[in-house]
mmCIF file of C-alpha atoms and ligand atoms in Angstrom:
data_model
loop_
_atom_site.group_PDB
_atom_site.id
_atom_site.type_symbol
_atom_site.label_atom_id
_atom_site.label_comp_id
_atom_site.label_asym_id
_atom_site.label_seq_id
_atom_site.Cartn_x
_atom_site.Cartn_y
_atom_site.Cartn_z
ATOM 1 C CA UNK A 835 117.200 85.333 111.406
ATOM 2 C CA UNK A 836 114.461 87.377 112.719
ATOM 3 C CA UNK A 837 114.071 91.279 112.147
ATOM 4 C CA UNK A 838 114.696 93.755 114.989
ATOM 5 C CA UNK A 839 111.387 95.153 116.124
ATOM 6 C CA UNK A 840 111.248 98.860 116.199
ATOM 7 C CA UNK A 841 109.192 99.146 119.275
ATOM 8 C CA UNK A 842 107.014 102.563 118.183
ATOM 9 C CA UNK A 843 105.388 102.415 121.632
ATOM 10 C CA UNK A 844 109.038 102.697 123.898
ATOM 11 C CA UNK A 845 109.976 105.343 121.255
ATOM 12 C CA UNK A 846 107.046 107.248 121.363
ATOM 13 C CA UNK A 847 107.030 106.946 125.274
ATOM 14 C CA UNK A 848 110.659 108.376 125.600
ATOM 15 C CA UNK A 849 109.840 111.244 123.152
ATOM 16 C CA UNK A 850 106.827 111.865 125.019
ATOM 17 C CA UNK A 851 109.036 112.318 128.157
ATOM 18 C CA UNK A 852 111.097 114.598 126.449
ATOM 19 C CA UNK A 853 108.146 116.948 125.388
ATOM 20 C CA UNK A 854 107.192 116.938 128.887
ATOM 21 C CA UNK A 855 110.558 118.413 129.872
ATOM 22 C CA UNK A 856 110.286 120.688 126.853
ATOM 23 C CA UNK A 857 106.920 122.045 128.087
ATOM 24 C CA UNK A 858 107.311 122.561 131.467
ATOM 25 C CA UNK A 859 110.745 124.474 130.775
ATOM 26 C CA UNK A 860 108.505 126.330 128.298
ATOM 27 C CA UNK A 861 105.642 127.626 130.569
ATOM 28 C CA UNK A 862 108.580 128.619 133.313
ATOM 29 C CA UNK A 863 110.408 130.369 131.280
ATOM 30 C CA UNK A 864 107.665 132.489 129.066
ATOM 31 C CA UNK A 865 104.580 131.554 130.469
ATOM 32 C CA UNK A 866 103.681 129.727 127.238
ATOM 33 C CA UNK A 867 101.570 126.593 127.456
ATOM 34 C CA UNK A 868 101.206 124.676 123.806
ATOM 35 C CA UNK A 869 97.694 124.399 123.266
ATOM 36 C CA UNK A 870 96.139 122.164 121.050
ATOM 37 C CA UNK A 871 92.404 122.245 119.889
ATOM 38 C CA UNK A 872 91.206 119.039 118.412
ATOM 39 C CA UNK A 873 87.734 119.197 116.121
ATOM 40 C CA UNK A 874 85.716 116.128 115.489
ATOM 41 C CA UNK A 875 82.364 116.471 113.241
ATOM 42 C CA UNK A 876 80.023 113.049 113.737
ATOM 43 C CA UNK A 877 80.358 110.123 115.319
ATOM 44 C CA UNK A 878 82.430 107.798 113.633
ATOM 45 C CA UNK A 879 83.578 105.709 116.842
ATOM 46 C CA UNK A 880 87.220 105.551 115.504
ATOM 47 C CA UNK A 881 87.498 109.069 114.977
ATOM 48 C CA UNK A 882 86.422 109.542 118.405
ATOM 49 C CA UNK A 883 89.016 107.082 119.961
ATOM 50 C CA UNK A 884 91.520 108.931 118.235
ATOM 51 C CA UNK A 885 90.646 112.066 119.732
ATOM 52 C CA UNK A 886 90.372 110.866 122.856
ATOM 53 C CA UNK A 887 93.839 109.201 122.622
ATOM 54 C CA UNK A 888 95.371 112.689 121.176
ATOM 55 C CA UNK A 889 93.714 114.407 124.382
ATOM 56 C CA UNK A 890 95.162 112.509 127.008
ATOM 57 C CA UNK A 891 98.500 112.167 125.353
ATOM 58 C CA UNK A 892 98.115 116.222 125.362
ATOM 59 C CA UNK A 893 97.450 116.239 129.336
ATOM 60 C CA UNK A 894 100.011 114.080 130.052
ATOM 61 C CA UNK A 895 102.557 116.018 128.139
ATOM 62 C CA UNK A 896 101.221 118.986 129.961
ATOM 63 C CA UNK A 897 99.742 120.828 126.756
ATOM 64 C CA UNK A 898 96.489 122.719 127.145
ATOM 65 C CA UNK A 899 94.043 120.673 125.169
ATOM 66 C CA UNK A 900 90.607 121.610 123.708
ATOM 67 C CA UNK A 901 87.955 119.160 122.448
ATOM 68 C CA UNK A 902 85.514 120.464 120.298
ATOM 69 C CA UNK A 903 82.918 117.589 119.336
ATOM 70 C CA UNK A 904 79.997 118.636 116.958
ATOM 71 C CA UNK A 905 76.926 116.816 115.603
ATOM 72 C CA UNK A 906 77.308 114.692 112.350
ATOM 73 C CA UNK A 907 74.582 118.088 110.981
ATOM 74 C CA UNK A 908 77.005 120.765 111.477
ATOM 75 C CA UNK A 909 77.250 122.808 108.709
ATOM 76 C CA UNK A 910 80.435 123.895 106.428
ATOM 77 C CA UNK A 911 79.652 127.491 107.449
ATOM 78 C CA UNK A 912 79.632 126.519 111.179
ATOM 79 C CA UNK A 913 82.687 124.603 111.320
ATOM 80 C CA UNK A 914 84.417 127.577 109.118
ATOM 81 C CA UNK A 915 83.355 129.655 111.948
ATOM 82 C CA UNK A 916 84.745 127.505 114.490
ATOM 83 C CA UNK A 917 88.153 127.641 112.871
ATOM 84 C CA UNK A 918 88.099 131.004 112.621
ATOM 85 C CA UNK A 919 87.816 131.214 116.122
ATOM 86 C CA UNK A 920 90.419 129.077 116.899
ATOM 87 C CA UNK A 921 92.819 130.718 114.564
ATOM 88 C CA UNK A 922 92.574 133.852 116.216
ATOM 89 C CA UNK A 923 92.703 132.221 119.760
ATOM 90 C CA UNK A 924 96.358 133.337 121.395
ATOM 91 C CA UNK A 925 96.050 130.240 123.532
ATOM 92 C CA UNK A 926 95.943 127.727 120.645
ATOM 93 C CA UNK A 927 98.886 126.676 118.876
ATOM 94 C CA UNK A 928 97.724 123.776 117.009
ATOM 95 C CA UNK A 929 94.496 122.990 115.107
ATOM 96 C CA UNK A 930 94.028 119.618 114.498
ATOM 97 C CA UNK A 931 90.612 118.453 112.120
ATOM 98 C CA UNK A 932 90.251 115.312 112.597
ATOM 99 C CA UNK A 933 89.373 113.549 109.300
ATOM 100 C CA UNK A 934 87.177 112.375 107.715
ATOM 101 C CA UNK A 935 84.698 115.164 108.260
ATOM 102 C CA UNK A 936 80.811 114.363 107.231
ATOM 103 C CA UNK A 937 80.452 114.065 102.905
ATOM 104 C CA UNK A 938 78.337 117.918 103.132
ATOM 105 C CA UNK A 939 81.529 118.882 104.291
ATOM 106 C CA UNK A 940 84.327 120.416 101.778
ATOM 107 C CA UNK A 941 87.031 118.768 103.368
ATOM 108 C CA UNK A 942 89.353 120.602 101.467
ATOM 109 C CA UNK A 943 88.016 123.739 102.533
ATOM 110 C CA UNK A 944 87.808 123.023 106.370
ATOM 111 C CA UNK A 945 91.967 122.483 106.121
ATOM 112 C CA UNK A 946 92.655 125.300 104.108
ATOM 113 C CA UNK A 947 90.759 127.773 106.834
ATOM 114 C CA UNK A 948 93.354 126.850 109.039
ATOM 115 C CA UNK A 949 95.860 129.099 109.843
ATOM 116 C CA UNK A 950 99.120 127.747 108.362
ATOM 117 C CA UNK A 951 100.689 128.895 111.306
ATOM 118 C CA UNK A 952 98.625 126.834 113.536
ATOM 119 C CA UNK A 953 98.428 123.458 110.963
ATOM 120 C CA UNK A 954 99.881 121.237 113.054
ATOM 121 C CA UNK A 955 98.650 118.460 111.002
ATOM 122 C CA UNK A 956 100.963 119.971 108.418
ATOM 123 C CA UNK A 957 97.872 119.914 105.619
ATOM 124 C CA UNK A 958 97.855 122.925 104.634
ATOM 125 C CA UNK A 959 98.739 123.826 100.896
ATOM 126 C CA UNK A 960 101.377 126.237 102.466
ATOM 127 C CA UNK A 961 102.952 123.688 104.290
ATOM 128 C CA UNK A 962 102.730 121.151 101.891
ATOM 129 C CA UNK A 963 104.363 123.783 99.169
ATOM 130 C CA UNK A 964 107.107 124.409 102.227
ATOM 131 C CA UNK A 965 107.255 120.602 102.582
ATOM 132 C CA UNK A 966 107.940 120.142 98.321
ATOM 133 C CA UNK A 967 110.366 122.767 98.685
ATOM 134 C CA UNK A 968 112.355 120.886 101.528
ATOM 135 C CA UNK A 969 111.688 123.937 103.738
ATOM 136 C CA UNK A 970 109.082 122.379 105.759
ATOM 137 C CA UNK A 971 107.312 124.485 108.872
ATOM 138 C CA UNK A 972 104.799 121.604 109.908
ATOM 139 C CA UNK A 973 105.883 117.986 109.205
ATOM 140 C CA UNK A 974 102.842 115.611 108.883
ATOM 141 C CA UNK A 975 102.843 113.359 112.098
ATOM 142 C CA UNK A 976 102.688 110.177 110.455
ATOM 143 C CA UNK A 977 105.442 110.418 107.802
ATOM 144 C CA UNK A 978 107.359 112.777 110.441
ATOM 145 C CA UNK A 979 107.403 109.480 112.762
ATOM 146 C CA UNK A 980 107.870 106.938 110.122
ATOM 147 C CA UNK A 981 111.258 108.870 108.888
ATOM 148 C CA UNK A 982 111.961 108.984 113.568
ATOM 149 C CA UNK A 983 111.518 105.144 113.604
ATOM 150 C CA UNK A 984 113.560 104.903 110.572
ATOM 151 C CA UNK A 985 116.238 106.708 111.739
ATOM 152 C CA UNK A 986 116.059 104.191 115.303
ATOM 153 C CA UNK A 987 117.673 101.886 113.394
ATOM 154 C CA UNK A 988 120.679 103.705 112.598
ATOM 155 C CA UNK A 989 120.333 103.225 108.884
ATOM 156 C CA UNK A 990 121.819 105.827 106.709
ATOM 157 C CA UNK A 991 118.822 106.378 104.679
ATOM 158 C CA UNK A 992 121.134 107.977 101.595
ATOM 159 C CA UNK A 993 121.375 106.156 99.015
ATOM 160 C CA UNK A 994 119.418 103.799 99.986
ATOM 161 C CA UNK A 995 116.021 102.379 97.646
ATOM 162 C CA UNK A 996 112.919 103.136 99.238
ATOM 163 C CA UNK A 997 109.389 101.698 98.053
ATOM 164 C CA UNK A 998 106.786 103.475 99.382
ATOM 165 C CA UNK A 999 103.231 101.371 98.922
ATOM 166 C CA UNK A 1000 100.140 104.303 98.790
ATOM 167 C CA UNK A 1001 100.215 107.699 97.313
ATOM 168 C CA UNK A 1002 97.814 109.574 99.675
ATOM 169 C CA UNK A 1003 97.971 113.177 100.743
ATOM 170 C CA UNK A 1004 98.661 112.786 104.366
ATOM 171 C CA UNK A 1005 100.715 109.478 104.469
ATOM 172 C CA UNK A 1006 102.293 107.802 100.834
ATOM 173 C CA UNK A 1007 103.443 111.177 99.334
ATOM 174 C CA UNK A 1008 104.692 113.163 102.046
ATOM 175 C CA UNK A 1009 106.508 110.159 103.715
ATOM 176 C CA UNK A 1010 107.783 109.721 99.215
ATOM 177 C CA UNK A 1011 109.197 113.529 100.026
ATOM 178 C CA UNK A 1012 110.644 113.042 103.337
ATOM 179 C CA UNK A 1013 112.536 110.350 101.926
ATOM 180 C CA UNK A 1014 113.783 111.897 98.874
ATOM 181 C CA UNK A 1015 114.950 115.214 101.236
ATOM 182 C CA UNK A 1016 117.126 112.457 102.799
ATOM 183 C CA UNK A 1017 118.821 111.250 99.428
ATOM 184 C CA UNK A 1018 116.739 107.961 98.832
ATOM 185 C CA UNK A 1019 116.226 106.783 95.555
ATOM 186 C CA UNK A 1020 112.001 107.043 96.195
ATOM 187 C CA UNK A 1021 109.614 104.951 94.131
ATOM 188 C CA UNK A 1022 105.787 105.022 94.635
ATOM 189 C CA UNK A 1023 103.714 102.189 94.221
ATOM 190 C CA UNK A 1024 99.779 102.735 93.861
ATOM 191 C CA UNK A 1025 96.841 100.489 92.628
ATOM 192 C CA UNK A 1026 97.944 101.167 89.076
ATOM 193 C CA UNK A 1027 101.600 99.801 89.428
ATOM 194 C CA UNK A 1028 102.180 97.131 87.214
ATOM 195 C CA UNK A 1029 104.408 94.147 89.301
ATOM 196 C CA UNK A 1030 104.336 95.440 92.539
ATOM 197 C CA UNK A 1031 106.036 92.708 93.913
ATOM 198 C CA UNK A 1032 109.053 93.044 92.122
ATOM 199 C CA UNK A 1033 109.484 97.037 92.531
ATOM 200 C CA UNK A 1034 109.129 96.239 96.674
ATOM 201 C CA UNK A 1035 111.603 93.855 96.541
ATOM 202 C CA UNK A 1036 114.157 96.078 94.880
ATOM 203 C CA UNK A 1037 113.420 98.181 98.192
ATOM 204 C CA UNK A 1038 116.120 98.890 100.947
ATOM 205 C CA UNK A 1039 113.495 100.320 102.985
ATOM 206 C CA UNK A 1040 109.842 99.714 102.630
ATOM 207 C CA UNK A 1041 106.627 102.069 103.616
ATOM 208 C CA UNK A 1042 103.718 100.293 103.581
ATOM 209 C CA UNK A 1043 100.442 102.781 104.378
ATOM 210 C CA UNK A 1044 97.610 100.836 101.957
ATOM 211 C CA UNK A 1045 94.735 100.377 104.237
ATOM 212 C CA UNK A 1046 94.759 96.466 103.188
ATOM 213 C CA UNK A 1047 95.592 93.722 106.070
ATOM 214 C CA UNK A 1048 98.817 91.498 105.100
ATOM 215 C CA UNK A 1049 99.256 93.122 101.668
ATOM 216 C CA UNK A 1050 102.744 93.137 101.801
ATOM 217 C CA UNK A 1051 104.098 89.558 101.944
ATOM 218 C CA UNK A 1052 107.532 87.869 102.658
ATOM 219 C CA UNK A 1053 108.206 86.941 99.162
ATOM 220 C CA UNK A 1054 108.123 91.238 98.196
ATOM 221 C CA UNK A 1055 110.476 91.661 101.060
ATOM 222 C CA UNK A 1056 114.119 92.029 100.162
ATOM 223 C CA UNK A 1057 116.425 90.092 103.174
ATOM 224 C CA UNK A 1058 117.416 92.284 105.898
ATOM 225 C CA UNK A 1059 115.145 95.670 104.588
ATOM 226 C CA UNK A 1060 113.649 98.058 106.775
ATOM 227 C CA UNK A 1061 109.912 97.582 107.047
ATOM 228 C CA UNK A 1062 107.764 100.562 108.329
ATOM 229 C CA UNK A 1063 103.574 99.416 108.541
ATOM 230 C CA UNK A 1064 101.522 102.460 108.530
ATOM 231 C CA UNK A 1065 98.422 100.465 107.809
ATOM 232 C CA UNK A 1066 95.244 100.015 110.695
ATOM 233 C CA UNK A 1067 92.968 96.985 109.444
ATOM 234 C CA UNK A 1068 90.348 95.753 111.875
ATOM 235 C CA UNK A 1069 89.767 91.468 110.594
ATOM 236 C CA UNK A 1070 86.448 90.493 111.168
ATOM 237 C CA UNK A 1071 87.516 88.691 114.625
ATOM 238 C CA UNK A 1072 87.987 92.167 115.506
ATOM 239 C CA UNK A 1073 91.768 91.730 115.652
ATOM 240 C CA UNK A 1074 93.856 95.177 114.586
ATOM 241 C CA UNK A 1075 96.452 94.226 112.349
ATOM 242 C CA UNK A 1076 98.715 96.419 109.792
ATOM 243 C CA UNK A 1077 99.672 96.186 105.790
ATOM 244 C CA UNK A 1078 102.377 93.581 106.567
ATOM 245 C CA UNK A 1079 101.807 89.884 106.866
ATOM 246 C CA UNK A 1080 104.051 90.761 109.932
ATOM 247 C CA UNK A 1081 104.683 87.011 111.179
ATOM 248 C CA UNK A 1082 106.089 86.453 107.648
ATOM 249 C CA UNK A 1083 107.845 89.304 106.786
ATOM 250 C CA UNK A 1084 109.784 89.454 110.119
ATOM 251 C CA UNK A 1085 111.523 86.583 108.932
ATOM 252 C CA UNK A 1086 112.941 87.990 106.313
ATOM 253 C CA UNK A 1087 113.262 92.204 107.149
ATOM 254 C CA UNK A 1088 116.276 93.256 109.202
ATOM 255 C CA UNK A 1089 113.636 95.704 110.959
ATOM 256 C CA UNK A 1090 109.982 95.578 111.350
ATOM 257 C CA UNK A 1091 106.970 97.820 112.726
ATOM 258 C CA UNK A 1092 104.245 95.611 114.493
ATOM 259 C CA UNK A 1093 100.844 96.979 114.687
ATOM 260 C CA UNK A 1094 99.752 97.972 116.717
ATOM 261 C CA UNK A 1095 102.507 99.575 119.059
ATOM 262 C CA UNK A 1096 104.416 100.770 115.756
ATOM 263 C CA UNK A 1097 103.889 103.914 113.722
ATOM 264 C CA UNK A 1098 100.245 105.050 115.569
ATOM 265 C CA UNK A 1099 101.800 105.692 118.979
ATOM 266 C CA UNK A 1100 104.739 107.834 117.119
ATOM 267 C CA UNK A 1101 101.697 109.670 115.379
ATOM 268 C CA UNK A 1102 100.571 111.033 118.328
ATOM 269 C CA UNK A 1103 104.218 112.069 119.888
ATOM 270 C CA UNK A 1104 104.763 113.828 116.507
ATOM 271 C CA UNK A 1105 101.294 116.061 117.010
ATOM 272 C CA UNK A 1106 102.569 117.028 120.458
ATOM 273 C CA UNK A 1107 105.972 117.923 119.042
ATOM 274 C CA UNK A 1108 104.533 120.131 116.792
ATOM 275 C CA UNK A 1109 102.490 121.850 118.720
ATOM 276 C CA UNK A 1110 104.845 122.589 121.431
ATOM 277 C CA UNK A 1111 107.404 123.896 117.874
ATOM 278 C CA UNK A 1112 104.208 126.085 116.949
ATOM 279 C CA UNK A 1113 104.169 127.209 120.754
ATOM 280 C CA UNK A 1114 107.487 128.267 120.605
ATOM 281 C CA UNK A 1115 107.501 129.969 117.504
ATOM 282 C CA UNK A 1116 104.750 131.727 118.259
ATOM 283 C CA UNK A 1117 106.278 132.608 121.276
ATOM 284 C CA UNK A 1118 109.235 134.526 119.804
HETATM 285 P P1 NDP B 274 94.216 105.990 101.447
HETATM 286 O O1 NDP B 274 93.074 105.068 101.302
HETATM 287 O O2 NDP B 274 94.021 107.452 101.328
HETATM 288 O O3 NDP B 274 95.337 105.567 100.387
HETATM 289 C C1 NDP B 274 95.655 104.235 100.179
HETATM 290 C C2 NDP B 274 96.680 104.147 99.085
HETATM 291 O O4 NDP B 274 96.963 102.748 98.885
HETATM 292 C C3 NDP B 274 96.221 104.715 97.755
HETATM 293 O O5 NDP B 274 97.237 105.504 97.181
HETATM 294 C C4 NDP B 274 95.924 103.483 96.912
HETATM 295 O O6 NDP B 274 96.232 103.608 95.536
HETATM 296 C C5 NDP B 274 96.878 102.459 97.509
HETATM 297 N N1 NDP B 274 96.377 101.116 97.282
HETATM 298 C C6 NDP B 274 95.163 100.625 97.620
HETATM 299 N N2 NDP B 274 95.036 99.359 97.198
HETATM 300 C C7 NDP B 274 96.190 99.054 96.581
HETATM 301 C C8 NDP B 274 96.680 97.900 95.934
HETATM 302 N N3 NDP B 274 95.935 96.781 95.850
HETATM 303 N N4 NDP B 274 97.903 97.930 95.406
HETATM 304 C C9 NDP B 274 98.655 99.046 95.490
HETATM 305 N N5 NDP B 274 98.272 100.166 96.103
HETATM 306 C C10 NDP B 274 97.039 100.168 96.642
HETATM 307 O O7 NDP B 274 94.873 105.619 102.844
HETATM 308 P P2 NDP B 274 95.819 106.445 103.858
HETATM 309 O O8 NDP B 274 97.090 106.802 103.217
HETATM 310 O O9 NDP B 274 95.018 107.500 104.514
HETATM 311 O O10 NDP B 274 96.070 105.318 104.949
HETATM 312 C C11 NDP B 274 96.706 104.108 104.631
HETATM 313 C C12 NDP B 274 96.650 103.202 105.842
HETATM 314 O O11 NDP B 274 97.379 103.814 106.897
HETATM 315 C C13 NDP B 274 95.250 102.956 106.399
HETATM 316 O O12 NDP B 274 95.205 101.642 106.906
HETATM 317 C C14 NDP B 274 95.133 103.946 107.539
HETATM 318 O O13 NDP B 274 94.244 103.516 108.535
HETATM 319 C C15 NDP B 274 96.553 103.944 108.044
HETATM 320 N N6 NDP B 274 96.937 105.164 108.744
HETATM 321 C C16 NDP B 274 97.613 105.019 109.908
HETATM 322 C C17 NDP B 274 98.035 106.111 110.616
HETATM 323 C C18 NDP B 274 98.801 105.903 111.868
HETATM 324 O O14 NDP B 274 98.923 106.807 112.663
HETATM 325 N N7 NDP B 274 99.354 104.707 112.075
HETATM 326 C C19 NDP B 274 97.760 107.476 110.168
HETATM 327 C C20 NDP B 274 97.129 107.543 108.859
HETATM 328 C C21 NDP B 274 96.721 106.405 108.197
HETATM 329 P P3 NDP B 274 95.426 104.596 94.547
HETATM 330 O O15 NDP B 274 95.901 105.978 94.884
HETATM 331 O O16 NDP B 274 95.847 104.157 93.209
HETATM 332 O O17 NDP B 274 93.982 104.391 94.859
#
């Protein structure tokens, strides 16, 4: 039989609507509007889209967005500035840096300047201590919506085995934590795991965020498991496609992401429900 789809783009859509409501109930009642300042350094077209994307979403949500788009040359000490800025800007509640930032650039740095209060992005070693701790202030959007489409399902995620393919900082480990904060048995699978075929298919629930297009194959795919795709691979053709040979794998997962419409739509509801939290605790 073939999987459900968990349609990331209806989810996202209905969240979105809720925000909406959230906002406007917001600004009536304290004269708060979320505001969210987005940074992009260079001109990496994707980047840009992304932005773009993140600022409409913002508008339509009724946030108060700010773009700030600076030449590929802008220095570490000039974008330090700028965050400094923004930090101490009453009408922003979320900094967002959108990565990656040019190689003169100390990424590392740029995230730590943001306030922690205002790291909406949740990549901040505060909030990723909070986050370890299972205290978490900011969520990262990505893992944050994985664990919402997740939940769609209705599985009870305790208990359950979860295989998690990619150990990076802002998708594979936080998305591990998440997980483990819900009771799954977590295992992480990198580029160094021996048999990686054989740990997925133990899996009740499967994370795939790799960056490699149809990595994750039917035959790794235990019948009926949850499949979540965080990947974005452009094929030559210029078709978009995820980490999952989805066509495949649907055939044998009880739930599936497709890309796109799946996770990247939910990233973006996440960032706007994150800043509007930020608004309101700032609010208080
Ligand atoms: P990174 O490149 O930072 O990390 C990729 C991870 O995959 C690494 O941990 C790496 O292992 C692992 N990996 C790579 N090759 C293999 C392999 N052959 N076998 C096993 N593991 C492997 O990527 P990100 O986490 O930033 O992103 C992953 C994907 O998710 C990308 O396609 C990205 O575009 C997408 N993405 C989508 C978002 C969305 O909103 N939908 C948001 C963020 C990312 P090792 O550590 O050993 O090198």
């Amino acid at each position: 039989m073939s999987a459900h789809i968990i349609d990331g783009k209806a989810l996202a859509l209905s969240l979105r609507e809720d925000i909406a409501h959230a906002v406007s109930a917001l600004v009536e009642e304290t004269g708060v509007r979320p505001g969210l300042a987005a940074v992009l350094v260079g001109d990496d077209p994707a980047s840009a889209v992304y932005v773009r994307n993140k600022k409409i979403a913002c508008e339509k949500a009724g946030l108060y967005p700010q773009e700030h788009v600076l030449p590929a040359s802008t220095t570490q000490e000039a974008l330090l500035a700028l965050i400094q800025q923004l930090n101490a800007n009453s009408k922003i509640h979320g900094i967002l840096v959108q990565l990656p930032l040019p190689p003169h650039i100390e990424s590392k740095a740029i995230l730590q300047a943001v306030s922690s209060d205002k790291d909406v992005d949740g990549f901040h070693p505060i909030n990723v201590g909070r986050l370890v701790e299972g205290d978490p202030v900011f969520v990262p959007c990505t893992p944050k919506g994985v664990i919402h489409m997740i939940d769609s399902t209705g599985l009870d995620i305790a208990g359950k085995r979860a295989v998690v393919i990619g150990r990076s900082n802002i998708v594979g480990k936080p998305v591990a934590m998440l997980l483990l904060h819900r009771h799954a048995t977590v295992t992480i699978c990198h580029s160094r795991t021996k048999d990686l075929p054989s740990v997925v298919r133990e899996a009740d629930i499967v994370i795939a965020a790799i960056g490699k297009p149809l990595f994750v194959t039917p035959d790794m795919v235990k019948e009926g498991a949850v499949v979540i795709d965080v990947g974005i691979n452009r094929l030559p053709d210029g078709k978009l496609v995820g980490d999952v040979d989805f066509d495949g794998v649907k055939e044998r997962a009880g739930w599936i992401t497709p890309v796109p419409g799946g996770v990247g739509p939910m990233t973006i509801a996440m960032l706007l429900q994150n800043t509007l939290e930020s608004a309101k605790r700032m609010g208080k």
